[in-house]
PDB file of C-alpha atoms in Angstrom:
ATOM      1  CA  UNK E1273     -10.389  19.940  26.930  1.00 67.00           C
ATOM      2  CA  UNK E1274      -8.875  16.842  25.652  1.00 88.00           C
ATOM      3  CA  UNK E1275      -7.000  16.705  22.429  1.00 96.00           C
ATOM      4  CA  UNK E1276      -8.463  15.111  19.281  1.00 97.00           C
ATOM      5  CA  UNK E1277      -6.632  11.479  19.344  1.00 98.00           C
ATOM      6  CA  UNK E1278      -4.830   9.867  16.041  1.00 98.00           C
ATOM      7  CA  UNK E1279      -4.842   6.164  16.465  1.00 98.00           C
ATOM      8  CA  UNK E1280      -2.304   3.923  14.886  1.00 98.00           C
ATOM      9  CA  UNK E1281      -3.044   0.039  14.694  1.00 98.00           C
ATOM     10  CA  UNK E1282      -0.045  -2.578  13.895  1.00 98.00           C
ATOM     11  CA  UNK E1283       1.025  -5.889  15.119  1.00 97.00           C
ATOM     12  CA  UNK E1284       4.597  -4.937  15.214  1.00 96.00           C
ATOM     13  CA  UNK E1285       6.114  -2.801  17.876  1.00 97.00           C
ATOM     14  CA  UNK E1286       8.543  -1.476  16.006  1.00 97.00           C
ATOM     15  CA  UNK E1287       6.199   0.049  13.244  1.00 97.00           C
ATOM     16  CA  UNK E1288       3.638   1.315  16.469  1.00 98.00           C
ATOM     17  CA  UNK E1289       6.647   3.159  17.934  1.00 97.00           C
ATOM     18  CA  UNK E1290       8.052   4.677  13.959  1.00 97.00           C
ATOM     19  CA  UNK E1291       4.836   5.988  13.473  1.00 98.00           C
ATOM     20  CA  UNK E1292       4.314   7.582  16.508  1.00 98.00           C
ATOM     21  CA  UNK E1293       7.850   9.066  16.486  1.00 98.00           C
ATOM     22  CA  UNK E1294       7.311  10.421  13.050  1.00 98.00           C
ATOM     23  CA  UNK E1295       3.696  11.777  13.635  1.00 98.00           C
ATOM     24  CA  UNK E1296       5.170  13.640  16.961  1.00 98.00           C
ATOM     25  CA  UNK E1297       7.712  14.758  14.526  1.00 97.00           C
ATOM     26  CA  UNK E1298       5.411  16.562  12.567  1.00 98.00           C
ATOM     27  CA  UNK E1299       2.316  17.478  14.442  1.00 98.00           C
ATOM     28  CA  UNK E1300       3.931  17.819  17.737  1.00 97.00           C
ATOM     29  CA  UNK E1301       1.179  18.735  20.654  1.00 96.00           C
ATOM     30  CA  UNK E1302      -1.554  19.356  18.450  1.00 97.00           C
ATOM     31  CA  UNK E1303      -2.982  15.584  18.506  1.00 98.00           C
ATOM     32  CA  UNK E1304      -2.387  12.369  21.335  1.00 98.00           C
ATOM     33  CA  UNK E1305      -1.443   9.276  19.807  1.00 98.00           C
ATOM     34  CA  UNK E1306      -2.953   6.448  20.541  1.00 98.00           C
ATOM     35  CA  UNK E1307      -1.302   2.737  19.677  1.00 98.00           C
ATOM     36  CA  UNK E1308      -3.042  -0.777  19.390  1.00 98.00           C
ATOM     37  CA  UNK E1309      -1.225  -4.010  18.254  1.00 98.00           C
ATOM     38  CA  UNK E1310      -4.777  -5.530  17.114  1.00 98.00           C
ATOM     39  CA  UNK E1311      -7.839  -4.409  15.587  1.00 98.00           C
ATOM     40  CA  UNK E1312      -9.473  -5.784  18.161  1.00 97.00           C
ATOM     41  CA  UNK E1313      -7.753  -4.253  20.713  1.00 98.00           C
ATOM     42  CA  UNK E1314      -7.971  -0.577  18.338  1.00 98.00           C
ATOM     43  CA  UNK E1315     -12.021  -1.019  18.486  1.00 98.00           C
ATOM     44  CA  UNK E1316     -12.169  -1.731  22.282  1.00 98.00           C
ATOM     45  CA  UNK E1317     -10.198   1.291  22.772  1.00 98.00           C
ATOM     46  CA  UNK E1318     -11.719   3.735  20.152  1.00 98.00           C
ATOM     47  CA  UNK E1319     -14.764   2.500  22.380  1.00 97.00           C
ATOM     48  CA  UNK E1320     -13.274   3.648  25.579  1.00 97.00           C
ATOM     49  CA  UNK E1321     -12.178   6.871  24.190  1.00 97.00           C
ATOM     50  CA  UNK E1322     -15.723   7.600  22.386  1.00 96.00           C
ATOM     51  CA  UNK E1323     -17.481   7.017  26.274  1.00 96.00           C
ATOM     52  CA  UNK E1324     -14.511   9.702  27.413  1.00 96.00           C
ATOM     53  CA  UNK E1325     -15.992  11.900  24.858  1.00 96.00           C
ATOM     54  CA  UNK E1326     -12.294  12.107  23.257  1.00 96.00           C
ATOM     55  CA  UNK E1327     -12.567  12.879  19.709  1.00 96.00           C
ATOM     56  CA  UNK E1328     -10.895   9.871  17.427  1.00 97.00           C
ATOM     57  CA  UNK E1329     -10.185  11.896  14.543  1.00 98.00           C
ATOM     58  CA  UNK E1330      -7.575   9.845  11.836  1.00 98.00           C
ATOM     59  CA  UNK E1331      -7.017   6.372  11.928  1.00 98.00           C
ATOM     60  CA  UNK E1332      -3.726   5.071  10.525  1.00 98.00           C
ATOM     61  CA  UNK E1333      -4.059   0.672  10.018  1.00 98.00           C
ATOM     62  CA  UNK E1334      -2.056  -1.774   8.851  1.00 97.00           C
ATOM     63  CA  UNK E1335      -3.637  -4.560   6.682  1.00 96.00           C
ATOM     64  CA  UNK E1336      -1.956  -7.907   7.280  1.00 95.00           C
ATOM     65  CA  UNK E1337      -2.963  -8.393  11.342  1.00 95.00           C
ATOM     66  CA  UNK E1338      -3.856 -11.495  12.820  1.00 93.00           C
ATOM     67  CA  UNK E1339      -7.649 -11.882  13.977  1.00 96.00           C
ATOM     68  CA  UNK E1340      -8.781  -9.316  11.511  1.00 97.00           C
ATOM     69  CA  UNK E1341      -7.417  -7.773   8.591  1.00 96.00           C
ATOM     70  CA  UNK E1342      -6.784  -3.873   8.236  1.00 97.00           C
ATOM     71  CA  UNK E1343      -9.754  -3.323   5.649  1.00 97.00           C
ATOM     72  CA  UNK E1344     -12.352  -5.492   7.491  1.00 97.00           C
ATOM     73  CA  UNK E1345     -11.332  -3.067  10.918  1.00 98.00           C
ATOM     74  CA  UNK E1346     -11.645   0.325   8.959  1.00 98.00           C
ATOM     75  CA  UNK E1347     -14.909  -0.902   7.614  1.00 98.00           C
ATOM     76  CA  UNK E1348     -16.024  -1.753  10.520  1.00 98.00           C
ATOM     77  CA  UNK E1349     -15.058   1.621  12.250  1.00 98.00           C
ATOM     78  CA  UNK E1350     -16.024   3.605   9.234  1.00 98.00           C
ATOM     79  CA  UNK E1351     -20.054   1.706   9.955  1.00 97.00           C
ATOM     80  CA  UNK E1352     -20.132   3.181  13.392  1.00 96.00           C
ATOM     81  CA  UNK E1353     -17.502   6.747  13.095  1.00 97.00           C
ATOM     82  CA  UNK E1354     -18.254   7.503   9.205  1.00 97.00           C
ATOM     83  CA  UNK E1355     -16.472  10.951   9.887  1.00 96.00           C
ATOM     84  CA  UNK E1356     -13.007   9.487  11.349  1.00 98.00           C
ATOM     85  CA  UNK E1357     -10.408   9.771   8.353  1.00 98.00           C
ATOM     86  CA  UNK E1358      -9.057   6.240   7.132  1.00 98.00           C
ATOM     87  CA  UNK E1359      -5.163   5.430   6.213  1.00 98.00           C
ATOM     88  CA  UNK E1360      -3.977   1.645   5.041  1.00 97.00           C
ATOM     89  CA  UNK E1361      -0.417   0.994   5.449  1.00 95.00           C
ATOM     90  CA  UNK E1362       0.860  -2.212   3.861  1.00 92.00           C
ATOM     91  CA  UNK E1363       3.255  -3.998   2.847  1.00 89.00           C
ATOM     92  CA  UNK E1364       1.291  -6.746   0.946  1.00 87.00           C
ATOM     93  CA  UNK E1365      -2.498  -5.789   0.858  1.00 76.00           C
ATOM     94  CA  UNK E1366      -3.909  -7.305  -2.293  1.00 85.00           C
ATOM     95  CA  UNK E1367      -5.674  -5.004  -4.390  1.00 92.00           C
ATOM     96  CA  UNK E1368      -9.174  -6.264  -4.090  1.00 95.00           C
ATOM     97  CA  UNK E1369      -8.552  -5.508  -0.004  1.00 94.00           C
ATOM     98  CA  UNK E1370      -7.665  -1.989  -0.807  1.00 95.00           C
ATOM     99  CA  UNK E1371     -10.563  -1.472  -3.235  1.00 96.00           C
ATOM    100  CA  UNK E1372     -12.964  -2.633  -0.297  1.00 96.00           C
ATOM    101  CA  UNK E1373     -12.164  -0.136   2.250  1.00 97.00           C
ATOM    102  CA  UNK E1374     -12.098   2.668  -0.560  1.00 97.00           C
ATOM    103  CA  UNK E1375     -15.685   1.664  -1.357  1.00 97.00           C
ATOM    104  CA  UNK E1376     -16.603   0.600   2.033  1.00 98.00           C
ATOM    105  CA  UNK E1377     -14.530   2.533   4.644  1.00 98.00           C
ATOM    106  CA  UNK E1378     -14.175   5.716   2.523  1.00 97.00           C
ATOM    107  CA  UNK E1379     -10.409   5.289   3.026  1.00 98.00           C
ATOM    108  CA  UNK E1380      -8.501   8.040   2.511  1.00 98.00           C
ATOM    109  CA  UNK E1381      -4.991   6.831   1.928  1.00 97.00           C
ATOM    110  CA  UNK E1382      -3.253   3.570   0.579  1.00 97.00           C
ATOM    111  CA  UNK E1383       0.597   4.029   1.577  1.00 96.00           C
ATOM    112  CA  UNK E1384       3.009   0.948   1.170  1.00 94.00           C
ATOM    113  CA  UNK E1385       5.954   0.151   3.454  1.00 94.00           C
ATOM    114  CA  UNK E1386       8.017   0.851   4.168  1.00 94.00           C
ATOM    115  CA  UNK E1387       6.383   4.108   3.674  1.00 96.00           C
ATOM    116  CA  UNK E1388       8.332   7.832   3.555  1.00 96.00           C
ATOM    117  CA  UNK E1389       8.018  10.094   6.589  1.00 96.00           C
ATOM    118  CA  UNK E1390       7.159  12.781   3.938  1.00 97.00           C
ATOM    119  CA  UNK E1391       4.309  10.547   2.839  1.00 97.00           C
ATOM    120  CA  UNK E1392       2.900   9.669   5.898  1.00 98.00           C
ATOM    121  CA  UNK E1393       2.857  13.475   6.826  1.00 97.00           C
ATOM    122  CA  UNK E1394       0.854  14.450   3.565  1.00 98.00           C
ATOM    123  CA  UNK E1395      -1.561  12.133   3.523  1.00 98.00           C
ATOM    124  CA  UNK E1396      -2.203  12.812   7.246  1.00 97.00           C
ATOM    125  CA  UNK E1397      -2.432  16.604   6.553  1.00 97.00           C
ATOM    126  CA  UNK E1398      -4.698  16.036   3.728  1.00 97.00           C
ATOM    127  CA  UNK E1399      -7.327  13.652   5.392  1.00 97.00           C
ATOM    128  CA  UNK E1400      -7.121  16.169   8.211  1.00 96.00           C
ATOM    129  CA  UNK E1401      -7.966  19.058   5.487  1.00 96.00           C
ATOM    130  CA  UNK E1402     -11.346  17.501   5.061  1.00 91.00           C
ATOM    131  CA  UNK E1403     -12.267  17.757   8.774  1.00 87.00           C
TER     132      UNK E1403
END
């Protein structure tokens, strides 16, 4: 049985490989973490992994990306996987952006960077709670 998969989406390395440090941190084992620089490379593999049968279960997104930005992704992931839990992590999303995926992605979680490990870890844990 495969392990449900958390997927982290940023154009910067640096931020892909804090997160994923930080989430192993906390949740050890329990979930894989998946990393994609782009939300278009995030939606071709959260396709890949949905034909696996691997269960995408929390999303974590930056907003400012180039190609598309973080709330046009999670809205467009939230139209096809209503049930995977939504976190924005920005450092300069304007509000109206945020507002969007709240009413359109069902997004869980606004945090701001640079964002607390604490933070992070709560407002993963409390997404997950709804599952």
């Amino acid at each position: 049985m495969t392990k449900p998969v958390i997927l982290c989406v940023d154009d910067e390395k640096v931020v892909l490989k804090s997160l994923k440090t930080q989430l192993k941190e906390a949740f050890g084992d329990a979930y894989t973490y998946e990393l994609a620089e782009a939300a278009d490379e995030a939606l071709e593999l959260i396709d890949e992994l949905v034909e696996e049968n691997v269960s995408i279960i929390l999303i974590v997104s930056d907003w400012l990306m180039p190609g598309m930005k973080g709330d046009e992704f999670l809205v467009q992931v939230h139209h096809k996987f209503p049930q995977i839990i939504k976190i924005l992590l920005t450092g300069q999303a304007d509000e109206q952006a945020i507002e969007r995926a709240k009413q359109q992605a069902k997004l869980h979680h606004c945090l701001y960077k640079p964002w607390s490990e604490a933070e992070l870890v709560e407002a993963i844990k409390s997404g997950l709670s709804q599952l």
